[in-house]
Coordinates of C-alpha atoms in Angstrom, one line a residue:
X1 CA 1.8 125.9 -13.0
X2 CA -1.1 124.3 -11.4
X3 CA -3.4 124.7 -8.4
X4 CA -3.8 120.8 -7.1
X5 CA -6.2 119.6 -4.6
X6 CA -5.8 116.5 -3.5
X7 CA -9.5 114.9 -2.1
X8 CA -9.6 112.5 1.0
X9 CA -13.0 110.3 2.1
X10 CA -13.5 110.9 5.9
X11 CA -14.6 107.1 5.9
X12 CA -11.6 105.8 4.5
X13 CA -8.3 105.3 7.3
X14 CA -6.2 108.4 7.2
X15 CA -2.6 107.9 5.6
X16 CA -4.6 105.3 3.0
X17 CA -3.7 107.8 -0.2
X18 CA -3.5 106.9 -3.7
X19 CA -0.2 107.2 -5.3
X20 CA -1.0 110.1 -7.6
X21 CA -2.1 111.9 -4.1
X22 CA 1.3 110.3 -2.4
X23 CA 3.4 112.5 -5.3
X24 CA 1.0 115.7 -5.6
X25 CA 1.5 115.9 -1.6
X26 CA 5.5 115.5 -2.1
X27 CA 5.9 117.7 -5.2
X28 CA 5.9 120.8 -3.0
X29 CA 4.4 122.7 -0.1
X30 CA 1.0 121.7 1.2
X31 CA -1.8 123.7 2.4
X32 CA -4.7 123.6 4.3
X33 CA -6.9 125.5 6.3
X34 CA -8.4 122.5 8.7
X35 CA -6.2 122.4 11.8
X36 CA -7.6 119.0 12.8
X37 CA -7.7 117.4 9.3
X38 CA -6.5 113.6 10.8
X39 CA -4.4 113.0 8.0
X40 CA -1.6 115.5 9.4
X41 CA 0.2 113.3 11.2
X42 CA 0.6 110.6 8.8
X43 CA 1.8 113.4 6.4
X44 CA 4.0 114.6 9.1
X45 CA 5.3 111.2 9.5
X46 CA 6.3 110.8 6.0
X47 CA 7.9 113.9 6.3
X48 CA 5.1 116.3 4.3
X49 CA 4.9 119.5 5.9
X50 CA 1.6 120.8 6.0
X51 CA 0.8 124.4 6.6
X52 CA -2.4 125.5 7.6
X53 CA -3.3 129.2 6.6
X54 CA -6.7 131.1 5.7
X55 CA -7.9 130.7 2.4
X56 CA -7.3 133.6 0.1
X57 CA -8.4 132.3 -3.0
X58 CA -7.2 135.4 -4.9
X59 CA -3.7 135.1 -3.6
X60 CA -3.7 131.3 -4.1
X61 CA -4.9 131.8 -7.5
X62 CA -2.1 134.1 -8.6
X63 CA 1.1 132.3 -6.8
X64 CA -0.7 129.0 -8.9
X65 CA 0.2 130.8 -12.1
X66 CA 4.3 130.5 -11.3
X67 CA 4.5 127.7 -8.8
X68 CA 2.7 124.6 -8.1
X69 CA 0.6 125.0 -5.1
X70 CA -0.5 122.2 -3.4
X71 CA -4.0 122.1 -1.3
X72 CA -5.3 119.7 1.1
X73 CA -8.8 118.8 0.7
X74 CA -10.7 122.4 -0.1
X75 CA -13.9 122.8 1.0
X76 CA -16.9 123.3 -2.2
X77 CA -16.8 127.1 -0.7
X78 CA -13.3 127.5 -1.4
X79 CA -13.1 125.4 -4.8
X80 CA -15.6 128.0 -6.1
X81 CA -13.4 130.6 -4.8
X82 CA -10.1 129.3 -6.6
X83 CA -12.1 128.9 -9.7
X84 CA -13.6 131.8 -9.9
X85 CA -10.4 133.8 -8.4
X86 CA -8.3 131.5 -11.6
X87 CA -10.9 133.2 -14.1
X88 CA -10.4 136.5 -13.1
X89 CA -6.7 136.1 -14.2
X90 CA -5.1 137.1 -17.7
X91 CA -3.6 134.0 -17.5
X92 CA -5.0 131.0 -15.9
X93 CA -3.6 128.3 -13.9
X94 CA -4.8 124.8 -13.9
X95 CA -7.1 123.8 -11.5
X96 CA -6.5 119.7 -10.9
X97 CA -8.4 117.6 -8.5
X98 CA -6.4 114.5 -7.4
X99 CA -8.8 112.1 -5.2
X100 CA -6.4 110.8 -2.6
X101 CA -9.1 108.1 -1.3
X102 CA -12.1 106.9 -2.7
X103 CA -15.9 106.0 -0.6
X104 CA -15.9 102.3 -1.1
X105 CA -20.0 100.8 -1.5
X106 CA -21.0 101.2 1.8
X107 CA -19.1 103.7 3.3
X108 CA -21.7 105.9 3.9
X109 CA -23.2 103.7 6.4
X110 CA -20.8 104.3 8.8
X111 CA -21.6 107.9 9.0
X112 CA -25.2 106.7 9.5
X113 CA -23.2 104.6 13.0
X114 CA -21.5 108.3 13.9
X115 CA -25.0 110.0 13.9
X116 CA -26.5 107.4 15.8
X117 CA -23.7 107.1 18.3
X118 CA -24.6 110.9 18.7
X119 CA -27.9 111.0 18.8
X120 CA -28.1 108.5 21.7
X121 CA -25.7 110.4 23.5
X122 CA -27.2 114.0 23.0
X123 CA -31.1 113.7 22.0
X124 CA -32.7 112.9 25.0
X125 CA -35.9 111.6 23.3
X126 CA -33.4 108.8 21.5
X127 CA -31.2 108.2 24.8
X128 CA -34.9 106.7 26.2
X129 CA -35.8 104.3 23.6
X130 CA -35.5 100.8 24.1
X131 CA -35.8 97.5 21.2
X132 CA -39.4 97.4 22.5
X133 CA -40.3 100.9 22.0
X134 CA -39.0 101.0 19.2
X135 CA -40.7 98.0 17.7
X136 CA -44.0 99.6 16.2
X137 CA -41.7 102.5 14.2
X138 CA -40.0 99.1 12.2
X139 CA -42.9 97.8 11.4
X140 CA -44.5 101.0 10.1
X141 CA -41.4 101.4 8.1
X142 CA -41.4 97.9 6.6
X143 CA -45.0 99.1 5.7
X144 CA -43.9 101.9 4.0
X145 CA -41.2 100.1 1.9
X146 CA -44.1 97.5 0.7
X147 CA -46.4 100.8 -0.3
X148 CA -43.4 102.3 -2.3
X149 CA -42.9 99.2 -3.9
X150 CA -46.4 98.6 -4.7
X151 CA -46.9 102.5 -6.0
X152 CA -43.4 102.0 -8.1
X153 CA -42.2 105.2 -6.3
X154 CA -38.4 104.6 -6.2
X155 CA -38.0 108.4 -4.9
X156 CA -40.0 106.7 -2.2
X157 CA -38.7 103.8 -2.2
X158 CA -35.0 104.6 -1.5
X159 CA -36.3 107.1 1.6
X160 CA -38.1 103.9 3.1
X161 CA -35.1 102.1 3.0
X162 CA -33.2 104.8 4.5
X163 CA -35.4 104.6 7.4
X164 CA -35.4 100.7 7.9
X165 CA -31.7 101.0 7.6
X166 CA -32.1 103.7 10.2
X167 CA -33.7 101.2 12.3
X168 CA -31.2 98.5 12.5
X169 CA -28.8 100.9 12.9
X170 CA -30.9 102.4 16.0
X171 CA -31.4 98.3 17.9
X172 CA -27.7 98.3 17.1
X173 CA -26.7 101.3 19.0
X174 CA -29.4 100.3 21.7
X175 CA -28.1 96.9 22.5
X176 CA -25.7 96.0 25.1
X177 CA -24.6 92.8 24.1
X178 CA -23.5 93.7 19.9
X179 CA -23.3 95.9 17.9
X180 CA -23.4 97.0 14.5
X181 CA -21.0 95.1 13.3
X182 CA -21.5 92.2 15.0
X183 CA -25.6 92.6 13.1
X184 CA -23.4 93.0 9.9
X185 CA -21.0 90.2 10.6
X186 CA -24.1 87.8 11.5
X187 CA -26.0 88.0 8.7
X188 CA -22.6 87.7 6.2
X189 CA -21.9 84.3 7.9
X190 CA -25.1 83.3 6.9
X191 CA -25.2 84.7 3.6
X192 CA -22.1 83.0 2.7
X193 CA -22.9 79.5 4.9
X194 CA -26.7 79.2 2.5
X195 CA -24.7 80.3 -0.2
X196 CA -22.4 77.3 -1.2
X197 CA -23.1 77.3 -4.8
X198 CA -20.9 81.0 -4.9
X199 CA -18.5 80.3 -2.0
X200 CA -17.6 76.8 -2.0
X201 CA -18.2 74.1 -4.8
X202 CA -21.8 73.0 -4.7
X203 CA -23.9 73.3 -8.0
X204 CA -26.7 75.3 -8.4
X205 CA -27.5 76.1 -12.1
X206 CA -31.4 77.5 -11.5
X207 CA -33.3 79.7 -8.8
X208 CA -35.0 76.4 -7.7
X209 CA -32.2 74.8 -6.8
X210 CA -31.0 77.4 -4.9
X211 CA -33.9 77.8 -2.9
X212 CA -34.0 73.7 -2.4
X213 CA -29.7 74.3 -1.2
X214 CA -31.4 76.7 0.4
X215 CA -34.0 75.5 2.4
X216 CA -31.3 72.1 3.4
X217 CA -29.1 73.9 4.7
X218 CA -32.0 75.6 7.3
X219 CA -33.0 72.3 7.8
X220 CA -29.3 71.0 8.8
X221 CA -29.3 74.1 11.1
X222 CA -32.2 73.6 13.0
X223 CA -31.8 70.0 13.7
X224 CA -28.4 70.1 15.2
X225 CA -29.8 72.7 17.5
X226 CA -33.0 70.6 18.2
X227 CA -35.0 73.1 17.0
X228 CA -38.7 72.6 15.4
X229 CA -39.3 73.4 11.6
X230 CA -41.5 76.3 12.9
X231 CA -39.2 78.2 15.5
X232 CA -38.4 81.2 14.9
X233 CA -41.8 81.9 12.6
X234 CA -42.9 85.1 13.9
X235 CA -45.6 84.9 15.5
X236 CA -47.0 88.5 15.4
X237 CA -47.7 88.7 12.0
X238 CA -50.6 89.1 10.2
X239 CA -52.8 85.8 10.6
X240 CA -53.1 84.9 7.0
X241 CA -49.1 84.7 6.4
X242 CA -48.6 83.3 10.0
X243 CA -50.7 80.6 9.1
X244 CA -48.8 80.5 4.9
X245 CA -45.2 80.4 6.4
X246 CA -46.5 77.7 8.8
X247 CA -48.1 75.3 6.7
X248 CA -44.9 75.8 4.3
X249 CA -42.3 75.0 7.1
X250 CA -44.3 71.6 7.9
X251 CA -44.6 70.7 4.4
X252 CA -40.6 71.2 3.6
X253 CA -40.4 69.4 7.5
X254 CA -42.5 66.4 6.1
X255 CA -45.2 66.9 8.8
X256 CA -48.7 64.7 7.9
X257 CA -51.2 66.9 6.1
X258 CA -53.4 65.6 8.0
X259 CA -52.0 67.5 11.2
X260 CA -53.6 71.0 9.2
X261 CA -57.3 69.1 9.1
X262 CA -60.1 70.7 11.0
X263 CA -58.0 73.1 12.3
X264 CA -60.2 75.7 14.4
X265 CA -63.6 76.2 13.9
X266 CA -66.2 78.2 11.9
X267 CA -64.7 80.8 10.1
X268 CA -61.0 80.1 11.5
X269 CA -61.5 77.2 9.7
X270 CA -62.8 78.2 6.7
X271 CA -60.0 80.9 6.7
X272 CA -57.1 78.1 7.0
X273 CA -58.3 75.5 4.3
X274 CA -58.4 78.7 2.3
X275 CA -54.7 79.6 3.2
X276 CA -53.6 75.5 2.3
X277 CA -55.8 75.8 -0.9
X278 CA -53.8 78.7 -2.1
X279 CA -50.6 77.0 -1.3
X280 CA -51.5 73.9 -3.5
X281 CA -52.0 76.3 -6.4
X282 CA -48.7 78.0 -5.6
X283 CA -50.5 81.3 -4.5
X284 CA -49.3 84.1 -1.7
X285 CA -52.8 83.6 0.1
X286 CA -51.6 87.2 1.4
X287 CA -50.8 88.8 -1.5
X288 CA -53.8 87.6 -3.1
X289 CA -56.1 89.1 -0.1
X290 CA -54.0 92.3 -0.4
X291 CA -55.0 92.7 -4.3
X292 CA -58.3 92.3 -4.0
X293 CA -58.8 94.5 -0.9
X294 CA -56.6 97.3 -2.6
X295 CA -59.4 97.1 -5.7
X296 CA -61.9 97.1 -3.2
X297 CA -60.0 100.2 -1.9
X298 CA -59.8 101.9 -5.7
X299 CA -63.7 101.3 -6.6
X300 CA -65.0 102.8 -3.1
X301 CA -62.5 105.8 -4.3
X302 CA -63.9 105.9 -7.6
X303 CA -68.0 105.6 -6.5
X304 CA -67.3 108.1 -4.3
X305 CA -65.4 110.4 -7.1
X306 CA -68.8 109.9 -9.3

């Protein structure tokens, strides 16, 4: 006879079982040693008794051997115990795991949304923050992606994103007026809307012609809502791609060229016919200061390592 333990996903609605779980949890009694464990009353309602009793894995272990016993989501602790307790038997029962619900791609995040609904509530140094005060730690963390990235650390890489995600997920719980999933259900609408070569029936065979649907469909936006090509370009970033992403949204817009002549003076100049020259040759005019500062950076370390 076996020992079965059906699984359950605390993200995935209780009741929502397999049906492999559905006949495991009918085949006989069903135990459990978490009183609160929120699938009880849907078990109840489909007329599953549940029992809840103290793990004894010895005892379990041995009643396994001539009856089915059935177990409601057992803790790691206690599966090493019912193992271990099954060994120590002359005869052995089987030990099977049924998963009654599975973590769909994603699901995790929403234990990220219970942490940070109880960290505002209980930590009184996240209860203060506001969107402004928090400002400075996103832009450190987008910093810290871009160094991972650059270092190939994906060890690295994957904490940095943690603690981006972390910081939409902290605005979220801050605001007022939305919420998570009003963030999440934002930025599908427009993943799907700039997307009509996947969702709908527009044609898109190369990367560039995605980018040129792309780019249209911002356009379409912006002029129905009598907005300039350049609103919403942040202004507080770094000078050299303020002054890129600018001179790229006027020439998509059709602006003159001429408009980006003798624009400042001296070395701002000099600095923004330097940022419209790298355009023309189809260089990041930021990417390309960042390379050579960074082996700038390595032969400092190096004369200094002599």
């Amino acid at each position: 006879m076996p020992l079965i333990v059906v699984t359950t996903s605390p993200r995935v609605a209780p009741g929502l079982l397999s049906p492999q779980a559905w006949r495991a949890l009918t085949a006989g009694p069903v135990h459990t040693a978490d009183p609160g464990h929120p699938a009880l009353p849907y078990l109840a309602e489909a007329g599953v008794e549940v029992v809840v009793v103290t793990p004894d894995p010895a005892s379990w272990a041995r009643r396994a051997v001539t009856e089915t016993v059935v177990w409601l989501d057992a803790t790691e602790e206690q599966m090493r115990g019912f193992g271990h307790a099954a060994l120590a038997l002359e005869t052995p029962p089987e030990i099977e795991v049924i998963p009654g619900s599975y973590d769909l791609p994603g699901a995790r995040v929403l234990d990220l949304v219970s942490v940070m609904d109880r960290l505002r509530t209980e930590c009184p140094w996240d209860r203060k923050q506001t969107h402004a005060s928090l400002v400075p730690y996103l832009i450190e963390e987008a910093y810290e992606v871009q160094h991972s990235v650059e270092s190939g650390d994906l060890d690295a890489l994957r904490e940095e994103l943690g603690d981006v995600l972390l910081q939409v997920a902290f605005h979220s719980r801050v605001a007022e007026h939305f919420d998570i999933d009003d963030v999440a259900a934002g930025i599908v609408d427009k993943l799907v809307r700039r997307h009509p070569h996947v969702f709908s029936d527009v044609s898109a065979e190369t990367a560039d012609e995605v980018n040129a649907n792309w780019e249209a469909i911002k356009a379409a936006e912006r002029s129905s809502s009598g907005k300039s090509s350049v609103d919403g370009v942040p202004t507080g970033q770094p000078a050299l791609s303020l002054a890129a992403q600018l001179i790229k949204r006027a020439d998509r817009s059709g602006v003159p060229e001429s408009l980006a002549h003798a624009v400042g003076q001296g070395v701002a100049r000099e600095l923004f016919d330097l940022v419209h020259r790298a355009l023309e040759a189809g260089l990041d005019p930021e990417a390309e200061l960042r390379a050579a500062a960074l082996t700038y950076r390595d032969r400092i370390v190096a004369w200094e390592n002599r």
